[in-house]
Amino acid sequence: MDKPTSIERVQHILDAIGLIGQFVEGENEVTFVKDVKLQSAVQYQFLIIGEAIKHIDNGILLKYNYPWHIPRSFRNFIIHEYHGIKMERIYYATQDLKELEAHLNKILENEF
């Protein structure tokens, strides 16, 4: 199986952002914190986002003024600090994906 290309990785991230949006639609912090399945589904999508960003051509990412290290670090945080994650933080991260999504759409428009 061939490794995904940068354009495929961008699409994977956009798909993950879309799924997170679907998963948390109609939810609030209180309901999110009580729903272990929802938490797990959302965290998995954040792992995809962070991992995919690590594999996008850095020359492309450097053209766009976005803190790319944040989603990468968030992935590492979820993986390595799974035992101490505050679900409220995960919930608030679900509400903060619009800028990332906009930058990725610009990358698709301009680079591929």
PDB file of C-alpha atoms in Angstrom:
ATOM      1  CA  MET A   1       0.000   0.000   0.000  1.00  0.00           C
ATOM      2  CA  ASP A   2       1.406   3.371  -1.009  1.00  0.00           C
ATOM      3  CA  LYS A   3       1.729   6.135   1.535  1.00  0.00           C
ATOM      4  CA  PRO A   4      -0.834   8.929   1.145  1.00  0.00           C
ATOM      5  CA  THR A   5       0.314  12.029  -0.715  1.00  0.00           C
ATOM      6  CA  SER A   6       0.238  15.502   0.803  1.00  0.00           C
ATOM      7  CA  ILE A   7      -3.035  16.274  -0.967  1.00  0.00           C
ATOM      8  CA  GLU A   8      -4.546  13.065   0.415  1.00  0.00           C
ATOM      9  CA  ARG A   9      -3.310  13.998   3.891  1.00  0.00           C
ATOM     10  CA  VAL A  10      -4.961  17.418   3.600  1.00  0.00           C
ATOM     11  CA  GLN A  11      -8.199  15.703   2.615  1.00  0.00           C
ATOM     12  CA  HIS A  12      -7.891  13.280   5.543  1.00  0.00           C
ATOM     13  CA  ILE A  13      -7.651  16.255   7.903  1.00  0.00           C
ATOM     14  CA  LEU A  14     -10.639  17.987   6.322  1.00  0.00           C
ATOM     15  CA  ASP A  15     -12.613  14.749   6.606  1.00  0.00           C
ATOM     16  CA  ALA A  16     -11.639  14.433  10.277  1.00  0.00           C
ATOM     17  CA  ILE A  17     -12.678  18.034  10.953  1.00  0.00           C
ATOM     18  CA  GLY A  18     -16.006  17.315   9.264  1.00  0.00           C
ATOM     19  CA  LEU A  19     -16.562  14.220  11.378  1.00  0.00           C
ATOM     20  CA  ILE A  20     -15.721  16.071  14.581  1.00  0.00           C
ATOM     21  CA  GLY A  21     -18.284  18.696  13.606  1.00  0.00           C
ATOM     22  CA  GLN A  22     -20.902  16.005  13.004  1.00  0.00           C
ATOM     23  CA  PHE A  23     -20.080  14.226  16.249  1.00  0.00           C
ATOM     24  CA  VAL A  24     -20.389  17.307  18.463  1.00  0.00           C
ATOM     25  CA  GLU A  25     -23.323  18.918  16.677  1.00  0.00           C
ATOM     26  CA  GLY A  26     -25.999  19.597  19.275  1.00  0.00           C
ATOM     27  CA  GLU A  27     -23.673  18.669  22.126  1.00  0.00           C
ATOM     28  CA  ASN A  28     -22.367  20.940  24.834  1.00  0.00           C
ATOM     29  CA  GLU A  29     -19.518  20.575  27.285  1.00  0.00           C
ATOM     30  CA  VAL A  30     -21.681  18.816  29.888  1.00  0.00           C
ATOM     31  CA  THR A  31     -23.051  16.199  27.490  1.00  0.00           C
ATOM     32  CA  PHE A  32     -19.633  15.699  25.906  1.00  0.00           C
ATOM     33  CA  VAL A  33     -17.962  15.026  29.264  1.00  0.00           C
ATOM     34  CA  LYS A  34     -20.606  12.390  30.065  1.00  0.00           C
ATOM     35  CA  ASP A  35     -20.350  10.514  26.740  1.00  0.00           C
ATOM     36  CA  VAL A  36     -17.308   8.227  26.622  1.00  0.00           C
ATOM     37  CA  LYS A  37     -18.085   6.977  23.097  1.00  0.00           C
ATOM     38  CA  LEU A  38     -18.271  10.539  21.795  1.00  0.00           C
ATOM     39  CA  GLN A  39     -15.020  11.432  23.536  1.00  0.00           C
ATOM     40  CA  SER A  40     -13.292   8.435  21.991  1.00  0.00           C
ATOM     41  CA  ALA A  41     -14.583   9.185  18.498  1.00  0.00           C
ATOM     42  CA  VAL A  42     -13.493  12.818  18.692  1.00  0.00           C
ATOM     43  CA  GLN A  43     -10.071  11.989  20.110  1.00  0.00           C
ATOM     44  CA  TYR A  44      -9.469   9.523  17.286  1.00  0.00           C
ATOM     45  CA  GLN A  45     -10.190  12.225  14.719  1.00  0.00           C
ATOM     46  CA  PHE A  46      -7.749  14.565  16.481  1.00  0.00           C
ATOM     47  CA  LEU A  47      -5.129  11.817  16.232  1.00  0.00           C
ATOM     48  CA  ILE A  48      -5.729  11.632  12.477  1.00  0.00           C
ATOM     49  CA  ILE A  49      -5.389  15.405  12.189  1.00  0.00           C
ATOM     50  CA  GLY A  50      -2.108  15.528  14.087  1.00  0.00           C
ATOM     51  CA  GLU A  51      -0.615  12.533  12.326  1.00  0.00           C
ATOM     52  CA  ALA A  52      -1.619  13.702   8.854  1.00  0.00           C
ATOM     53  CA  ILE A  53      -0.139  17.166   9.413  1.00  0.00           C
ATOM     54  CA  LYS A  54       3.194  15.548  10.311  1.00  0.00           C
ATOM     55  CA  HIS A  55       3.296  14.026   6.820  1.00  0.00           C
ATOM     56  CA  ILE A  56       2.314  17.012   4.681  1.00  0.00           C
ATOM     57  CA  ASP A  57       5.247  18.495   2.778  1.00  0.00           C
ATOM     58  CA  ASN A  58       6.731  21.075   5.141  1.00  0.00           C
ATOM     59  CA  GLY A  59       7.505  23.358   2.199  1.00  0.00           C
ATOM     60  CA  ILE A  60       3.773  23.670   1.618  1.00  0.00           C
ATOM     61  CA  LEU A  61       2.909  24.281   5.262  1.00  0.00           C
ATOM     62  CA  LEU A  62       5.548  27.002   5.627  1.00  0.00           C
ATOM     63  CA  LYS A  63       3.745  29.089   3.007  1.00  0.00           C
ATOM     64  CA  TYR A  64       0.733  29.460   5.312  1.00  0.00           C
ATOM     65  CA  ASN A  65       0.727  31.446   8.518  1.00  0.00           C
ATOM     66  CA  TYR A  66      -0.725  28.890  10.902  1.00  0.00           C
ATOM     67  CA  PRO A  67       0.767  27.301  14.053  1.00  0.00           C
ATOM     68  CA  TRP A  68       1.083  23.806  12.554  1.00  0.00           C
ATOM     69  CA  HIS A  69       2.857  22.601  15.698  1.00  0.00           C
ATOM     70  CA  ILE A  70      -0.358  22.905  17.715  1.00  0.00           C
ATOM     71  CA  PRO A  71      -2.313  20.049  16.069  1.00  0.00           C
ATOM     72  CA  ARG A  72       0.852  17.942  16.045  1.00  0.00           C
ATOM     73  CA  SER A  73       1.359  18.619  19.753  1.00  0.00           C
ATOM     74  CA  PHE A  74      -2.302  17.973  20.501  1.00  0.00           C
ATOM     75  CA  ARG A  75      -1.970  14.552  18.894  1.00  0.00           C
ATOM     76  CA  ASN A  76       1.057  13.823  21.076  1.00  0.00           C
ATOM     77  CA  PHE A  77      -0.777  15.058  24.141  1.00  0.00           C
ATOM     78  CA  ILE A  78      -3.710  12.707  23.491  1.00  0.00           C
ATOM     79  CA  ILE A  79      -1.425   9.743  22.823  1.00  0.00           C
ATOM     80  CA  HIS A  80       1.017  10.226  25.681  1.00  0.00           C
ATOM     81  CA  GLU A  81      -1.111  11.886  28.356  1.00  0.00           C
ATOM     82  CA  TYR A  82      -4.265   9.831  27.790  1.00  0.00           C
ATOM     83  CA  HIS A  83      -4.501   9.123  31.517  1.00  0.00           C
ATOM     84  CA  GLY A  84      -4.751  12.783  32.514  1.00  0.00           C
ATOM     85  CA  ILE A  85      -6.713  14.415  29.730  1.00  0.00           C
ATOM     86  CA  LYS A  86      -9.447  16.776  30.818  1.00  0.00           C
ATOM     87  CA  MET A  87     -12.350  16.152  28.479  1.00  0.00           C
ATOM     88  CA  GLU A  88     -13.375  19.782  28.729  1.00  0.00           C
ATOM     89  CA  ARG A  89     -10.152  20.636  26.877  1.00  0.00           C
ATOM     90  CA  ILE A  90     -10.980  18.166  24.119  1.00  0.00           C
ATOM     91  CA  TYR A  91     -14.465  19.638  23.831  1.00  0.00           C
ATOM     92  CA  TYR A  92     -13.129  23.185  23.515  1.00  0.00           C
ATOM     93  CA  ALA A  93     -10.679  22.032  20.858  1.00  0.00           C
ATOM     94  CA  THR A  94     -13.670  20.814  18.820  1.00  0.00           C
ATOM     95  CA  GLN A  95     -14.938  24.380  18.778  1.00  0.00           C
ATOM     96  CA  ASP A  96     -11.641  25.764  17.493  1.00  0.00           C
ATOM     97  CA  LEU A  97     -11.158  24.118  14.090  1.00  0.00           C
ATOM     98  CA  LYS A  98     -12.443  26.763  11.669  1.00  0.00           C
ATOM     99  CA  GLU A  99      -9.078  28.480  11.149  1.00  0.00           C
ATOM    100  CA  LEU A 100      -7.318  25.172  10.499  1.00  0.00           C
ATOM    101  CA  GLU A 101     -10.053  24.185   8.069  1.00  0.00           C
ATOM    102  CA  ALA A 102      -9.763  27.515   6.229  1.00  0.00           C
ATOM    103  CA  HIS A 103      -5.990  27.146   5.856  1.00  0.00           C
ATOM    104  CA  LEU A 104      -6.327  23.606   4.561  1.00  0.00           C
ATOM    105  CA  ASN A 105      -8.911  24.695   2.010  1.00  0.00           C
ATOM    106  CA  LYS A 106      -6.500  27.424   0.862  1.00  0.00           C
ATOM    107  CA  ILE A 107      -3.771  24.809   0.517  1.00  0.00           C
ATOM    108  CA  LEU A 108      -6.050  22.643  -1.635  1.00  0.00           C
ATOM    109  CA  GLU A 109      -6.963  25.655  -3.750  1.00  0.00           C
ATOM    110  CA  ASN A 110      -3.425  26.999  -4.170  1.00  0.00           C
ATOM    111  CA  GLU A 111      -1.137  23.986  -4.127  1.00  0.00           C
ATOM    112  CA  PHE A 112      -2.871  21.146  -5.896  1.00  0.00           C
TER     113      PHE A 112
END
